[in-house]
Short mmCIF file of C-alpha atoms in Angstrom, two decimals:
data_model
loop_
_atom_site.label_atom_id
_atom_site.label_comp_id
_atom_site.label_asym_id
_atom_site.label_seq_id
_atom_site.Cartn_x
_atom_site.Cartn_y
_atom_site.Cartn_z
CA MET A 113 15.99 9.59 -5.78
CA ILE A 114 16.91 5.90 -6.01
CA LYS A 115 19.72 4.92 -3.64
CA ASN A 116 20.66 1.55 -5.13
CA GLU A 117 19.56 -1.60 -6.89
CA ASN A 118 19.92 -5.05 -5.34
CA HIS A 119 19.71 -8.30 -7.29
CA THR A 120 20.09 -10.66 -4.32
CA ILE A 121 17.10 -12.79 -3.31
CA PRO A 122 14.55 -10.52 -1.57
CA LYS A 123 14.56 -12.32 1.79
CA ASP A 124 11.53 -10.55 3.25
CA PHE A 125 9.48 -11.29 0.16
CA THR A 126 10.63 -14.92 0.25
CA SER A 127 9.49 -15.12 3.88
CA TYR A 128 6.16 -13.55 2.87
CA LEU A 129 5.63 -16.21 0.21
CA MET A 130 6.35 -18.94 2.75
CA GLU A 131 4.54 -17.60 5.81
CA THR A 132 1.56 -15.78 4.27
CA VAL A 133 1.00 -17.53 0.95
CA GLY A 134 2.06 -20.98 2.14
CA LEU A 135 4.73 -21.83 -0.45
CA SER A 136 7.58 -24.19 0.27
CA GLU A 137 11.02 -22.69 0.87
CA ALA A 138 12.27 -24.09 -2.45
CA ASP A 139 9.36 -22.64 -4.45
CA ALA A 140 9.57 -19.30 -2.64
CA GLU A 141 13.30 -18.93 -3.33
CA GLN A 142 12.91 -20.06 -6.95
CA LEU A 143 10.23 -17.41 -7.56
CA SER A 144 12.08 -14.66 -5.69
CA LEU A 145 15.50 -15.14 -7.29
CA PRO A 146 14.85 -13.20 -10.58
CA LEU A 147 13.14 -10.29 -8.87
CA THR A 148 14.72 -6.86 -8.53
CA ARG A 149 14.77 -4.97 -5.26
CA MET A 150 15.32 -1.22 -5.11
CA ARG A 151 15.89 1.14 -2.24
CA TYR A 152 14.20 4.54 -2.49
CA GLU A 153 14.93 7.56 -0.37
CA ARG A 154 12.14 9.32 1.44
CA GLY A 155 10.30 11.63 -0.94
CA SER A 156 11.17 9.60 -4.06
CA ILE A 157 8.44 9.19 -6.66
CA LEU A 158 8.13 5.60 -7.90
CA LEU A 159 5.24 6.31 -10.28
CA LYS A 160 4.06 9.59 -11.80
CA ARG A 161 0.74 10.53 -13.36
CA GLY A 162 0.88 9.81 -17.08
CA ASP A 163 3.40 6.99 -16.75
CA ILE A 164 2.53 3.39 -17.57
CA CYS A 165 2.79 1.30 -14.42
CA LYS A 166 4.78 -1.84 -15.25
CA HIS A 167 4.99 -3.47 -11.82
CA SER A 168 3.29 -4.00 -8.52
CA PHE A 169 5.46 -2.87 -5.62
CA PHE A 170 5.97 -5.04 -2.54
CA VAL A 171 7.27 -3.19 0.50
CA GLU A 172 9.95 -5.12 2.38
CA LYS A 173 10.87 -2.24 4.66
CA GLY A 174 9.56 1.32 4.83
CA LEU A 175 6.34 3.00 3.74
CA LEU A 176 4.77 4.06 0.44
CA ARG A 177 1.60 5.94 -0.40
CA SER A 178 -0.44 6.46 -3.54
CA TYR A 179 -2.27 9.71 -4.19
CA MET A 180 -4.06 11.67 -6.89
CA LEU A 181 -4.21 15.38 -7.67
CA ASP A 182 -7.54 17.05 -8.42
CA GLU A 183 -7.98 19.90 -10.90
CA SER A 184 -6.96 22.46 -8.28
CA GLY A 185 -3.77 20.57 -7.43
CA LYS A 186 -5.01 19.25 -4.09
CA GLU A 187 -3.72 15.83 -3.04
CA HIS A 188 -6.05 12.94 -2.23
CA VAL A 189 -4.37 9.93 -0.62
CA ILE A 190 -5.66 6.62 -1.97
CA GLN A 191 -3.62 4.06 -0.07
CA PHE A 192 -0.72 3.53 2.30
CA ALA A 193 1.59 0.52 1.97
CA PRO A 194 3.74 -0.42 4.97
CA GLU A 195 5.84 -3.59 5.30
CA ASN A 196 4.44 -6.71 3.58
CA TRP A 197 1.88 -4.72 1.58
CA PHE A 198 1.50 -4.43 -2.18
CA ILE A 199 0.74 -1.16 -3.94
CA VAL A 200 0.02 -0.57 -7.63
CA ASP A 201 -2.06 1.44 -10.08
CA ARG A 202 -4.23 -1.47 -11.23
CA SER A 203 -5.84 0.33 -14.19
CA SER A 204 -2.41 1.15 -15.55
CA VAL A 205 -0.64 -2.16 -14.91
CA TYR A 206 -3.49 -4.38 -16.15
CA PHE A 207 -4.89 -2.26 -18.99
CA ASN A 208 -1.77 -0.33 -20.00
CA ASP A 209 -3.52 2.98 -19.33
CA PRO A 210 -1.53 6.07 -18.32
CA SER A 211 -1.48 6.25 -14.55
CA GLU A 212 -3.78 8.76 -12.88
CA SER A 213 -1.96 8.47 -9.57
CA TYR A 214 1.44 8.91 -7.98
CA ILE A 215 3.30 6.48 -5.72
CA GLU A 216 5.73 8.07 -3.28
CA ALA A 217 8.10 6.86 -0.56
CA ILE A 218 7.14 8.39 2.81
CA GLU A 219 10.17 6.74 4.43
CA ASP A 220 13.37 5.24 3.03
CA THR A 221 11.88 2.11 1.52
CA ASP A 222 13.05 -1.26 0.16
CA VAL A 223 10.77 -2.32 -2.69
CA VAL A 224 10.49 -5.56 -4.66
CA PHE A 225 9.24 -5.18 -8.25
CA ILE A 226 6.53 -7.69 -9.11
CA GLY A 227 5.73 -7.92 -12.83
CA GLU A 228 2.90 -9.68 -14.64
CA ASP A 229 5.37 -12.34 -15.76
CA PHE A 230 5.99 -13.17 -12.11
CA MET A 231 2.27 -13.61 -11.43
CA CYS A 232 1.85 -15.98 -14.39
CA HIS A 233 4.97 -17.99 -13.56
CA ALA A 234 4.11 -18.22 -9.86
CA ALA A 235 0.62 -19.53 -10.67
CA GLU A 236 2.22 -22.19 -12.89
CA VAL A 237 4.72 -23.20 -10.21
CA SER A 238 2.19 -23.33 -7.41
CA GLN A 239 -1.58 -23.70 -7.38
CA ILE A 240 -1.41 -22.34 -3.84
CA PHE A 241 -0.11 -19.03 -5.18
CA GLY A 242 -2.80 -18.87 -7.86
CA ARG A 243 -5.54 -19.27 -5.29
CA TYR A 244 -3.88 -16.78 -2.96
CA ASN A 245 -3.53 -14.18 -5.73
CA ASP A 246 -7.24 -14.48 -6.56
CA LYS A 247 -8.09 -14.03 -2.88
CA LEU A 248 -5.77 -11.02 -2.65
CA LEU A 249 -7.45 -9.37 -5.64
CA HIS A 250 -10.96 -9.94 -4.29
CA ASN A 251 -9.92 -8.66 -0.86
CA HIS A 252 -8.57 -5.51 -2.48
CA ILE A 253 -11.90 -4.97 -4.26
CA ARG A 254 -13.77 -5.55 -0.99
CA GLN A 255 -11.61 -3.04 0.87
CA MET A 256 -12.02 -0.42 -1.87
CA GLN A 257 -15.81 -0.89 -1.78
CA LYS A 258 -15.75 -0.44 1.98
CA ARG A 259 -13.62 2.68 1.53
CA ILE A 260 -16.09 4.17 -0.95
CA ASN A 261 -19.00 3.47 1.40
CA LEU A 262 -17.18 5.17 4.28
CA LEU A 263 -16.33 8.25 2.21
CA LEU A 264 -19.89 8.58 0.97
CA GLY A 265 -21.81 8.04 4.18
CA ALA A 266 -19.75 7.62 7.34
CA THR A 267 -18.93 10.21 9.98
CA ALA A 268 -15.38 11.47 10.35
CA GLU A 269 -15.06 9.50 13.57
CA LYS A 270 -16.10 6.24 11.92
CA ARG A 271 -13.69 6.85 9.04
CA TYR A 272 -10.86 7.46 11.51
CA LEU A 273 -11.63 4.31 13.50
CA SER A 274 -11.70 2.34 10.24
CA PHE A 275 -8.28 3.80 9.37
CA ILE A 276 -6.88 2.63 12.72
CA GLU A 277 -8.27 -0.84 12.08
CA MET A 278 -6.75 -0.95 8.61
CA TYR A 279 -3.40 0.62 9.52
CA PRO A 280 -2.88 0.07 13.28
CA ASP A 281 0.86 0.85 13.18
CA LEU A 282 0.85 4.01 11.06
CA LEU A 283 -0.46 6.70 13.42
CA LEU A 284 3.05 7.77 14.41
CA ARG A 285 4.62 7.17 10.98
CA VAL A 286 2.29 9.22 8.77
CA PRO A 287 1.84 13.02 8.94
CA GLN A 288 -1.59 14.03 10.18
CA TRP A 289 -2.41 15.93 7.00
CA MET A 290 -1.91 12.75 4.97
CA ILE A 291 -4.25 10.81 7.26
CA ALA A 292 -6.81 13.61 6.90
CA SER A 293 -6.43 13.46 3.11
CA TYR A 294 -6.98 9.69 3.15
CA LEU A 295 -10.11 10.17 5.27
CA GLY A 296 -11.46 12.93 3.04
CA ILE A 297 -11.59 15.49 5.87
CA THR A 298 -9.60 18.56 6.86
CA PRO A 299 -6.66 18.36 9.31
CA GLU A 300 -8.75 20.49 11.68
CA SER A 301 -11.59 17.97 11.58
CA LEU A 302 -9.14 15.14 12.23
CA SER A 303 -7.72 16.98 15.23
CA ARG A 304 -11.23 17.46 16.59
CA VAL A 305 -12.08 13.77 16.11
CA ARG A 306 -8.91 12.71 17.93
CA LYS A 307 -9.68 15.02 20.85
CA GLU A 308 -13.27 13.75 21.10
CA LEU A 309 -12.14 10.12 21.07
CA ALA A 310 -9.49 10.84 23.70
CA HIS A 311 -12.15 12.47 25.87
CA LYS A 312 -14.50 9.48 25.46
CA ASN A 313 -11.74 7.04 26.36
CA PHE A 314 -10.76 9.11 29.39
CA LYS A 315 -14.36 9.12 30.63
CA THR A 316 -14.73 5.35 30.28
CA ASN A 317 -11.50 4.52 32.12
#
């Protein structure tokens, strides 16, 4: 359930545009001013399968995840999005296809809605943003390719270590079954991997 809607300047997103993208304070505030920020309670669904995704979601505070359901109804986690991350169903938002995934709030989460009009306007206002957006897209493709390679050929341990590298602050924020789903293994296998790694670390210390 949505708690509230906030039309003030999204300060954390403005800071992101300045510190990460490299925009000036004036440009960052100008771009952020029209954006809408929403607060979602834990368990809220921001996007459902079959819906058309109209926005990318930028997480100012909290945690989102995207997941799909297979034919048996089993969940498969695609991505987590903590603070300063974007999350979106790209096929839906760029090609107007019905979404095949869900986006859910794992924690109470403040979200900034980023539409295609924002991307076009930001690229016009700042060449820096245009170059950054291209880099962000290519990095997303690179990470997804790496994810596919891990799921197809890596051991459970290597997948888990890659998860820690990608999401170093999420181990205590995400239920273990969700991490297992993201890794493509069972919760029992994840527990075994964690115990084996703990044993290895204990032996080397």
